[in-house]
């Protein structure tokens, strides 16, 4: 009886027990501190999304509090849960996500179908952090693990969960499903809702040859909670989903394609860097609104009518070994959580196999180990550079004193450090470790800058056990202070 109660609770929290789901959201934008004032002034704004990890549930930013007072819906969007990883979701991260949803009065929470860390006890290898969203292999093993992780998360959260498709520079060898098939079965087995990022569909079309129209045809559009729209740029021969550039026409075309199939409850513009004036943000939102409205007038037209993408022309399908699927729809009026597959937990061997594969890939990306067999070496190189660059950018944001102290040498110094020093415990710890390594090496050479860096590190370094390494660091620090 307890199992049935759990299934019933999960089904109601999925938002798929009725066609209403968490309700309509409208047109929104990603709230960021850098554009908080501009967001408050945007005309016709229906809702905002906020990065969950950037919030303290007991103390909301004043701008968000004012938006909530005006009746603007705020949705927390997680980036660090790693629900696609081989390990079960971390209880504290889930509790934090739940607390933010409750503090904001949110109708749902969202995360990504991705892994962000690997290694540790499961694989008896060093624990590594990617600092970025990495793709989950579209295999049976990965799907079994993901489904169980989703059910764990659903049971821990007070509101429905929606998961986002991610953009990727690399593809796993030996994948068994297309993205649409993978998402459709995920929804069938868990009842989870989907956050469809049409910019990521565009990115995967350019980088992996995947047809966005085919993906829309295969995935269960009735499960869509809302849609992301964002811009990017081409660099190193690949498309980067930067969220720092205007939304290109092909992304709007895919949005129109999606709207021709269903009226999504919400559409949101993401912008994370290189923020334009408020007038440009307002114009982009108006373009998105017009795209949705215009495509809605033609709902029911044949696929491909709204874009330059033609179904079935992409070169990046899962291949001859891919499973074919004739029915990808779901009945949102039934409990999707009662099938045999939905209640089959991923066994320890399945998690271990997935964990070893993810750890091998992440180690190649951040620790310089050989590339796992079957991966495109050139693309791995692009991903390695992209991860290191993002690491340098984020550390500069969480510890702005470092580029100020190091000046123009910050970026080169950090990238050199990142080549041999994987991230193990988040960006703030990474900033401290970077500063520590510089000081041990007697850098920076300028004595004033070195003294400032020493004081910065001393003020922030957490207590450590008095091991051999710690004694060496303390001796080095003392020597530096005496200079």
PDB file of N, CA and C in Angstrom, residues 7 9 48 74-75 80 83 109 145 150 181 244 252 262 267 286 355 362 372 398 437:
ATOM      1  N   UNK A   7       3.543   6.160  -5.463  1.00  0.00           N
ATOM      2  CA  UNK A   7       3.301   6.351  -6.889  1.00  0.00           C
ATOM      3  C   UNK A   7       2.258   7.433  -7.117  1.00  0.00           C
ATOM      4  N   UNK A   9       1.512   9.954  -5.135  1.00  0.00           N
ATOM      5  CA  UNK A   9       2.086  11.270  -4.829  1.00  0.00           C
ATOM      6  C   UNK A   9       2.986  11.740  -5.957  1.00  0.00           C
ATOM      7  N   UNK A  48       9.649  34.909 -14.459  1.00  0.00           N
ATOM      8  CA  UNK A  48      11.100  34.859 -14.559  1.00  0.00           C
ATOM      9  C   UNK A  48      11.581  33.507 -14.041  1.00  0.00           C
ATOM     10  N   UNK A  74       8.019  33.092 -10.226  1.00  0.00           N
ATOM     11  CA  UNK A  74       9.468  32.862 -10.215  1.00  0.00           C
ATOM     12  C   UNK A  74       9.709  31.353 -10.146  1.00  0.00           C
ATOM     13  N   UNK A  75      10.480  30.827 -11.094  1.00  0.00           N
ATOM     14  CA  UNK A  75      10.756  29.393 -11.165  1.00  0.00           C
ATOM     15  C   UNK A  75      12.251  29.150 -10.919  1.00  0.00           C
ATOM     16  N   UNK A  80      23.198  22.086 -10.845  1.00  0.00           N
ATOM     17  CA  UNK A  80      24.269  21.284 -10.236  1.00  0.00           C
ATOM     18  C   UNK A  80      23.808  19.945  -9.679  1.00  0.00           C
ATOM     19  N   UNK A  83      21.426  15.002 -12.308  1.00  0.00           N
ATOM     20  CA  UNK A  83      20.470  13.902 -12.208  1.00  0.00           C
ATOM     21  C   UNK A  83      20.764  12.797 -13.217  1.00  0.00           C
ATOM     22  N   UNK A 109       9.857  23.122 -10.389  1.00  0.00           N
ATOM     23  CA  UNK A 109      11.303  23.360 -10.426  1.00  0.00           C
ATOM     24  C   UNK A 109      11.846  22.651 -11.655  1.00  0.00           C
ATOM     25  N   UNK A 145      19.138   4.267 -15.091  1.00  0.00           N
ATOM     26  CA  UNK A 145      19.655   5.051 -13.965  1.00  0.00           C
ATOM     27  C   UNK A 145      18.928   6.390 -13.873  1.00  0.00           C
ATOM     28  N   UNK A 150      15.259  10.244 -11.318  1.00  0.00           N
ATOM     29  CA  UNK A 150      14.121  11.160 -11.445  1.00  0.00           C
ATOM     30  C   UNK A 150      13.066  10.843 -10.395  1.00  0.00           C
ATOM     31  N   UNK A 181      13.430   9.825 -28.846  1.00  0.00           N
ATOM     32  CA  UNK A 181      13.066   8.528 -28.278  1.00  0.00           C
ATOM     33  C   UNK A 181      13.443   8.450 -26.803  1.00  0.00           C
ATOM     34  N   UNK A 244      24.869  34.557 -24.632  1.00  0.00           N
ATOM     35  CA  UNK A 244      25.476  35.893 -24.569  1.00  0.00           C
ATOM     36  C   UNK A 244      25.336  36.640 -25.884  1.00  0.00           C
ATOM     37  N   UNK A 252      14.463  30.698 -33.665  1.00  0.00           N
ATOM     38  CA  UNK A 252      13.055  31.127 -33.711  1.00  0.00           C
ATOM     39  C   UNK A 252      12.255  30.227 -34.640  1.00  0.00           C
ATOM     40  N   UNK A 262       1.990  22.360 -30.563  1.00  0.00           N
ATOM     41  CA  UNK A 262       1.332  22.551 -29.278  1.00  0.00           C
ATOM     42  C   UNK A 262       1.578  23.968 -28.794  1.00  0.00           C
ATOM     43  N   UNK A 267       7.301  30.354 -22.463  1.00  0.00           N
ATOM     44  CA  UNK A 267       8.512  30.497 -23.281  1.00  0.00           C
ATOM     45  C   UNK A 267       9.402  31.519 -22.583  1.00  0.00           C
ATOM     46  N   UNK A 286       9.674  40.623 -27.462  1.00  0.00           N
ATOM     47  CA  UNK A 286       8.567  40.895 -28.380  1.00  0.00           C
ATOM     48  C   UNK A 286       8.675  40.018 -29.628  1.00  0.00           C
ATOM     49  N   UNK A 355      28.880   4.711 -14.287  1.00  0.00           N
ATOM     50  CA  UNK A 355      29.835   5.532 -13.543  1.00  0.00           C
ATOM     51  C   UNK A 355      31.241   5.455 -14.102  1.00  0.00           C
ATOM     52  N   UNK A 362      35.020  12.215 -18.187  1.00  0.00           N
ATOM     53  CA  UNK A 362      35.305  13.450 -17.461  1.00  0.00           C
ATOM     54  C   UNK A 362      36.787  13.567 -17.146  1.00  0.00           C
ATOM     55  N   UNK A 372      38.585   8.180 -23.996  1.00  0.00           N
ATOM     56  CA  UNK A 372      37.966   6.859 -24.113  1.00  0.00           C
ATOM     57  C   UNK A 372      37.757   6.489 -25.577  1.00  0.00           C
ATOM     58  N   UNK A 398      33.191  34.536  -9.157  1.00  0.00           N
ATOM     59  CA  UNK A 398      33.005  34.233  -7.737  1.00  0.00           C
ATOM     60  C   UNK A 398      34.140  34.803  -6.884  1.00  0.00           C
ATOM     61  N   UNK A 437      48.144  27.389  -5.313  1.00  0.00           N
ATOM     62  CA  UNK A 437      49.171  26.880  -6.216  1.00  0.00           C
ATOM     63  C   UNK A 437      50.091  27.988  -6.708  1.00  0.00           C
TER      64      UNK A 437
END
